Tab-separated table of C-alpha atoms and ligand atoms in Angstrom:
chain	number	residue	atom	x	y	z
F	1	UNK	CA	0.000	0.000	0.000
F	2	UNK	CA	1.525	3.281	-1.153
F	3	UNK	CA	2.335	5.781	1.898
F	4	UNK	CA	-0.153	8.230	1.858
F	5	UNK	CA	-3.195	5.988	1.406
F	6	UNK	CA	-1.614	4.009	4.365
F	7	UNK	CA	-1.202	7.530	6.375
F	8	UNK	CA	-4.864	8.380	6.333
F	9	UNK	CA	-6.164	4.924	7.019
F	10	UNK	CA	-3.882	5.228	10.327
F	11	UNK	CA	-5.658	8.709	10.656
F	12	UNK	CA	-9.282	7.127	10.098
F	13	UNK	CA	-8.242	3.980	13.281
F	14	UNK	CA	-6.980	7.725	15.295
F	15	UNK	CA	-9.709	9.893	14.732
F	16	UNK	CA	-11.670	6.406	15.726
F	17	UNK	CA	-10.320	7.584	19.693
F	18	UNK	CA	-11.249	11.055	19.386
F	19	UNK	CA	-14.909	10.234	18.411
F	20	UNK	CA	-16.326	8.049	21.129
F	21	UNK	CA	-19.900	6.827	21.546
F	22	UNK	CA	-20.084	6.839	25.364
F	23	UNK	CA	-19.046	9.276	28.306
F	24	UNK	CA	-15.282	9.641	29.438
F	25	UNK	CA	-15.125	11.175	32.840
F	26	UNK	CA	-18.367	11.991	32.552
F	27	UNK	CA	-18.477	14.166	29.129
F	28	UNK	CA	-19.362	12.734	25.193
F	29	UNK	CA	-16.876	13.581	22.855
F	30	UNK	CA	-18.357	17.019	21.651
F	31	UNK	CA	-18.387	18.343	24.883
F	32	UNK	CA	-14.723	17.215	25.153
F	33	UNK	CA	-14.502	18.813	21.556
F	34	UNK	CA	-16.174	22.750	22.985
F	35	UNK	CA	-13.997	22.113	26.146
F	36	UNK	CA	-10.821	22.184	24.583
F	37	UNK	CA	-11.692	24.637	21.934
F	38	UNK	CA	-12.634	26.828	24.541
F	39	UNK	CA	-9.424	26.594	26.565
F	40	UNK	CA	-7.505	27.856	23.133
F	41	UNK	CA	-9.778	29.924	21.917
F	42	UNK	CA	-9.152	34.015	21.387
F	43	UNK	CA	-11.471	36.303	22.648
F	44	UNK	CA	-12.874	36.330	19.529
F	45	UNK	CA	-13.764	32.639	19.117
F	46	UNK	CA	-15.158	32.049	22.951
F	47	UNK	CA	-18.771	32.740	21.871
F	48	UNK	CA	-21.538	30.576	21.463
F	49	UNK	CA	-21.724	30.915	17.618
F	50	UNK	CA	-17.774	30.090	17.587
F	51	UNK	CA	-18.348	26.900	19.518
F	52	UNK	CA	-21.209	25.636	16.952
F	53	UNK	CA	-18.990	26.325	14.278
F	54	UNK	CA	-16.137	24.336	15.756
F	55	UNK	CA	-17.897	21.420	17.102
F	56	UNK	CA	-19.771	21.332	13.907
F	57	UNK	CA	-23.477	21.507	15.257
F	58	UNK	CA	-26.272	24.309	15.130
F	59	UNK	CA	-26.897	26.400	17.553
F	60	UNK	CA	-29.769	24.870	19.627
F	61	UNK	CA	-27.239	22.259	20.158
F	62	UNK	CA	-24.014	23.778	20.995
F	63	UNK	CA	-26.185	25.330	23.736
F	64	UNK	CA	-26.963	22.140	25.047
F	65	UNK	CA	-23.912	21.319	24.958
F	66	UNK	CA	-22.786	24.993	26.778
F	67	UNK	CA	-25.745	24.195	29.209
F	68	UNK	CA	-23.769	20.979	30.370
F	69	UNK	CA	-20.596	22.469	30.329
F	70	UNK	CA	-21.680	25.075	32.590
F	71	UNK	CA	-24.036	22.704	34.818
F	72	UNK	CA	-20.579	21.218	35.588
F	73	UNK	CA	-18.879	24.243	36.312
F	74	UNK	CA	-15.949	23.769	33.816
F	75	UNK	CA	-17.260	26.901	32.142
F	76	UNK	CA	-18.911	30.364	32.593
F	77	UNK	CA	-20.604	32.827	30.553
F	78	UNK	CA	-20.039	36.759	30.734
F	79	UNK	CA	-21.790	39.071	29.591
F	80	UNK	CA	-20.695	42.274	27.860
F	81	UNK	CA	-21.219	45.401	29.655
F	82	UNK	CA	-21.785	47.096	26.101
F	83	UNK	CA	-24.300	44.925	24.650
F	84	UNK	CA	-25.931	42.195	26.772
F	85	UNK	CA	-26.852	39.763	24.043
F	86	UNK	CA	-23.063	39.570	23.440
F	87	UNK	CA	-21.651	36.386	25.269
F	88	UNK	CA	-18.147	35.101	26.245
F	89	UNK	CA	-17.304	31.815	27.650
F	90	UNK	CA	-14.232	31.114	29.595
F	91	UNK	CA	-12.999	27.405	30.898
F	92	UNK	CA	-13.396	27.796	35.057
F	93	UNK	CA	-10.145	26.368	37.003
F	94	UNK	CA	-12.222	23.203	37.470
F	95	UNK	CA	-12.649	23.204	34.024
F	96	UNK	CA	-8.954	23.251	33.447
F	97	UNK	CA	-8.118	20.272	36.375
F	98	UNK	CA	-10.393	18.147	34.239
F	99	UNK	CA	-8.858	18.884	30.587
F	100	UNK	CA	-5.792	17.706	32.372
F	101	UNK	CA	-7.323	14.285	32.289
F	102	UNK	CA	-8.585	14.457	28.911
F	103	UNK	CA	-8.986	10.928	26.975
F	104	UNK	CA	-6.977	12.632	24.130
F	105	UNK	CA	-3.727	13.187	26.285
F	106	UNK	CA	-2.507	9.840	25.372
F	107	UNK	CA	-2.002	10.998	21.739
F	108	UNK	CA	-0.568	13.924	22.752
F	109	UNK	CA	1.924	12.428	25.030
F	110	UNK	CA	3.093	9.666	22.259
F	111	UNK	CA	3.396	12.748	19.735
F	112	UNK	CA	5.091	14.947	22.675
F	113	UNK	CA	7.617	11.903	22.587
F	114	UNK	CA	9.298	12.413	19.504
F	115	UNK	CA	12.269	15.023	18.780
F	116	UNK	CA	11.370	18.388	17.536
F	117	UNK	CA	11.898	17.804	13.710
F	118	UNK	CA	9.590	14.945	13.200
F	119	UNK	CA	7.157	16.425	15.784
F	120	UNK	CA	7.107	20.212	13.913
F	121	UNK	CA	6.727	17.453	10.677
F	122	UNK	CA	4.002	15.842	11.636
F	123	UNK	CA	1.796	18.790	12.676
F	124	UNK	CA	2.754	20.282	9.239
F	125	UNK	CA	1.773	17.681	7.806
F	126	UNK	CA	-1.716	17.382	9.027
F	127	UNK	CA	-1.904	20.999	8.148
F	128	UNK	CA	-1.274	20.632	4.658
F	129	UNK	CA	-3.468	17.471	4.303
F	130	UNK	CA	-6.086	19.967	5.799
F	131	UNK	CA	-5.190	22.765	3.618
F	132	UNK	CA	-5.290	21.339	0.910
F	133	UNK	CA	-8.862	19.746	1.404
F	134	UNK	CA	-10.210	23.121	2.079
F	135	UNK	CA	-13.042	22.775	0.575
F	136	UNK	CA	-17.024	23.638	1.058
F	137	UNK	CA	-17.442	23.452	5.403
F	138	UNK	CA	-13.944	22.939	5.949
F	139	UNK	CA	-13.339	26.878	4.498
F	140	UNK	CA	-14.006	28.169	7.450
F	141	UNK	CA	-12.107	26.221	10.082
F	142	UNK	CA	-10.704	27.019	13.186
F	143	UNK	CA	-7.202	27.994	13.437
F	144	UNK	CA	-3.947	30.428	14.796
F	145	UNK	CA	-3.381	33.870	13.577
F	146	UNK	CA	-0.099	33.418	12.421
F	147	UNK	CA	-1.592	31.589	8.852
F	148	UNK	CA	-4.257	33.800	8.645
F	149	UNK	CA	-5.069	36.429	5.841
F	150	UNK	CA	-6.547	39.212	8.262
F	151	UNK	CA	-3.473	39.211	10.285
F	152	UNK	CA	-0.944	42.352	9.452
F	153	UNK	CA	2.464	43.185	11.977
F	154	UNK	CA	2.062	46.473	13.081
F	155	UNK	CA	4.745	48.596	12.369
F	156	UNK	CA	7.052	50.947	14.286
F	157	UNK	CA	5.269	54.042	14.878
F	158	UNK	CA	7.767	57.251	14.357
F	159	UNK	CA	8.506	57.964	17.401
F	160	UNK	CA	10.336	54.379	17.405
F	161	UNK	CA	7.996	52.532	19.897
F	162	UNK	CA	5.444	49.663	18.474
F	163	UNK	CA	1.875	50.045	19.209
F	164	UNK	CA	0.862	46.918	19.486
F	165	UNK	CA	2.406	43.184	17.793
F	166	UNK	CA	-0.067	42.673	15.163
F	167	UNK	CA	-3.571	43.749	14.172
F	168	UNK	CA	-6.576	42.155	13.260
F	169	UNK	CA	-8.349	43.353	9.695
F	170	UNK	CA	-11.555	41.298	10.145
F	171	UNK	CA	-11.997	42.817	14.096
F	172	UNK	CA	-9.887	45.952	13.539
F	173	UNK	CA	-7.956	45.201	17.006
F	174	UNK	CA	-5.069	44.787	18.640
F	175	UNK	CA	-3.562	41.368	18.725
F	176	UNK	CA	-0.210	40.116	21.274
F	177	UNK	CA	2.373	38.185	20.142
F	178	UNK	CA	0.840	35.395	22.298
F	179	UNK	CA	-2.741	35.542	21.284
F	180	UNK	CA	-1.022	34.375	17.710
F	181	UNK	CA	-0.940	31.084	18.812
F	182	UNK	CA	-4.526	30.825	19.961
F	183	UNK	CA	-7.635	29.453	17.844
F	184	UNK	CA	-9.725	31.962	15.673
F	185	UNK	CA	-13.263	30.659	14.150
F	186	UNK	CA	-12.819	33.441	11.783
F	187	UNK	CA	-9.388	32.563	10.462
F	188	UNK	CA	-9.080	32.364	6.317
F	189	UNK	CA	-6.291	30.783	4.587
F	190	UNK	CA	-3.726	33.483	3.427
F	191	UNK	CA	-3.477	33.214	-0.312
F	192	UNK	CA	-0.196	31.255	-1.490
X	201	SF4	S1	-6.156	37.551	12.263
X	201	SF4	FE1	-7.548	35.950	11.540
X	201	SF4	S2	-7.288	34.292	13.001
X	201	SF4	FE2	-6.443	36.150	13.977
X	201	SF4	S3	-8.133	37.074	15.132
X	201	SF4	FE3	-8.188	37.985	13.088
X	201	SF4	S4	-9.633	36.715	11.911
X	201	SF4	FE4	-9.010	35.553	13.719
């Protein structure tokens, strides 16, 4: 069997562990899904609509799904002091003990295992597999910053200091160095 073929069948037996029919630690695998997302989420992305775009549900159900999360206490909801239909969701410190027992750590630790070349490889690897299938629903999926077409470094302002790392096009803010690395529902391919 050629390589690649063999690749994605391996991916097909993985994702397999990441889709589960029953409860681990007490949660189904899309509240596992909104759990994590919400834990690397941006400010931007930690909204309800966000969440049913990443877990790949409507609406009605990612608040079921919020509902639970929040029943639990391993989220909350705040809500803007400019406009109170506007909701943000943040992963509560219990939240965070339990991600640190998710089912999916396993993976991660075998993957954490392997020396930084083939490690950075395999992750860019995946990426491209998913770029390049970018297609129809998958247009819009969630990703960092740093490949993203809205994102433009700020540059030194003349008096030699630097306003801020990078800005946002699509929200017209601010975004840190750090918040590069976090998730975005509204990230877009940059153009190659
Ligand atoms: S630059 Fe792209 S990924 Fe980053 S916050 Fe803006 S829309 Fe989201």
């Amino acid at each position: 069997m050629d390589v690649a073929r063999e690749s994605i069948e391996l991916l097909g037996q993985l994702a397999r562990l990441i889709l589960f029919e029953e409860t681990r630690h007490g949660l189904r695998d899309r509240e596992w899904t909104a759990l994590r997302f919400l834990a690397r989420a941006n400010r931007f992305s930690r909204t309800p609509s966000a969440l049913a775009s990443h877990v790949g549900t409507t609406r009605g159900t990612a608040s079921l799904i919020i509902n639970e999360l929040e029943g639990r206490g391993y989220i909350e909801k705040s809500r803007s002091a400019k406009d109170k239909r506007s909701v943000t969701l943040d992963v509560t410190q219990q939240g965070k003990k339990l991600l640190a027992r998710d089912p999916l750590n396993v993976l991660v630790n075998a993957i954490a295992q392997l020396d930084d070349d083939r490690r950075v490889g395999f992750r860019d690897t995946l990426r491209h597999a998913l770029d390049q299938s970018d297609t129809g629903h998958q247009r819009h999926r969630a990703d960092i910053c740093r490949g993203c077409m809205f994102l433009k470094e700020s540059r030194p302002s003349p008096e030699g200091g630097v306003s801020a790392d990078f800005t946002c096009r699509l929200f017209r803010a601010a975004i840190a160095d750090a918040e590069t690395l976090l998730l975005c529902a509204s990230f877009e391919q940059r153009k190659r």
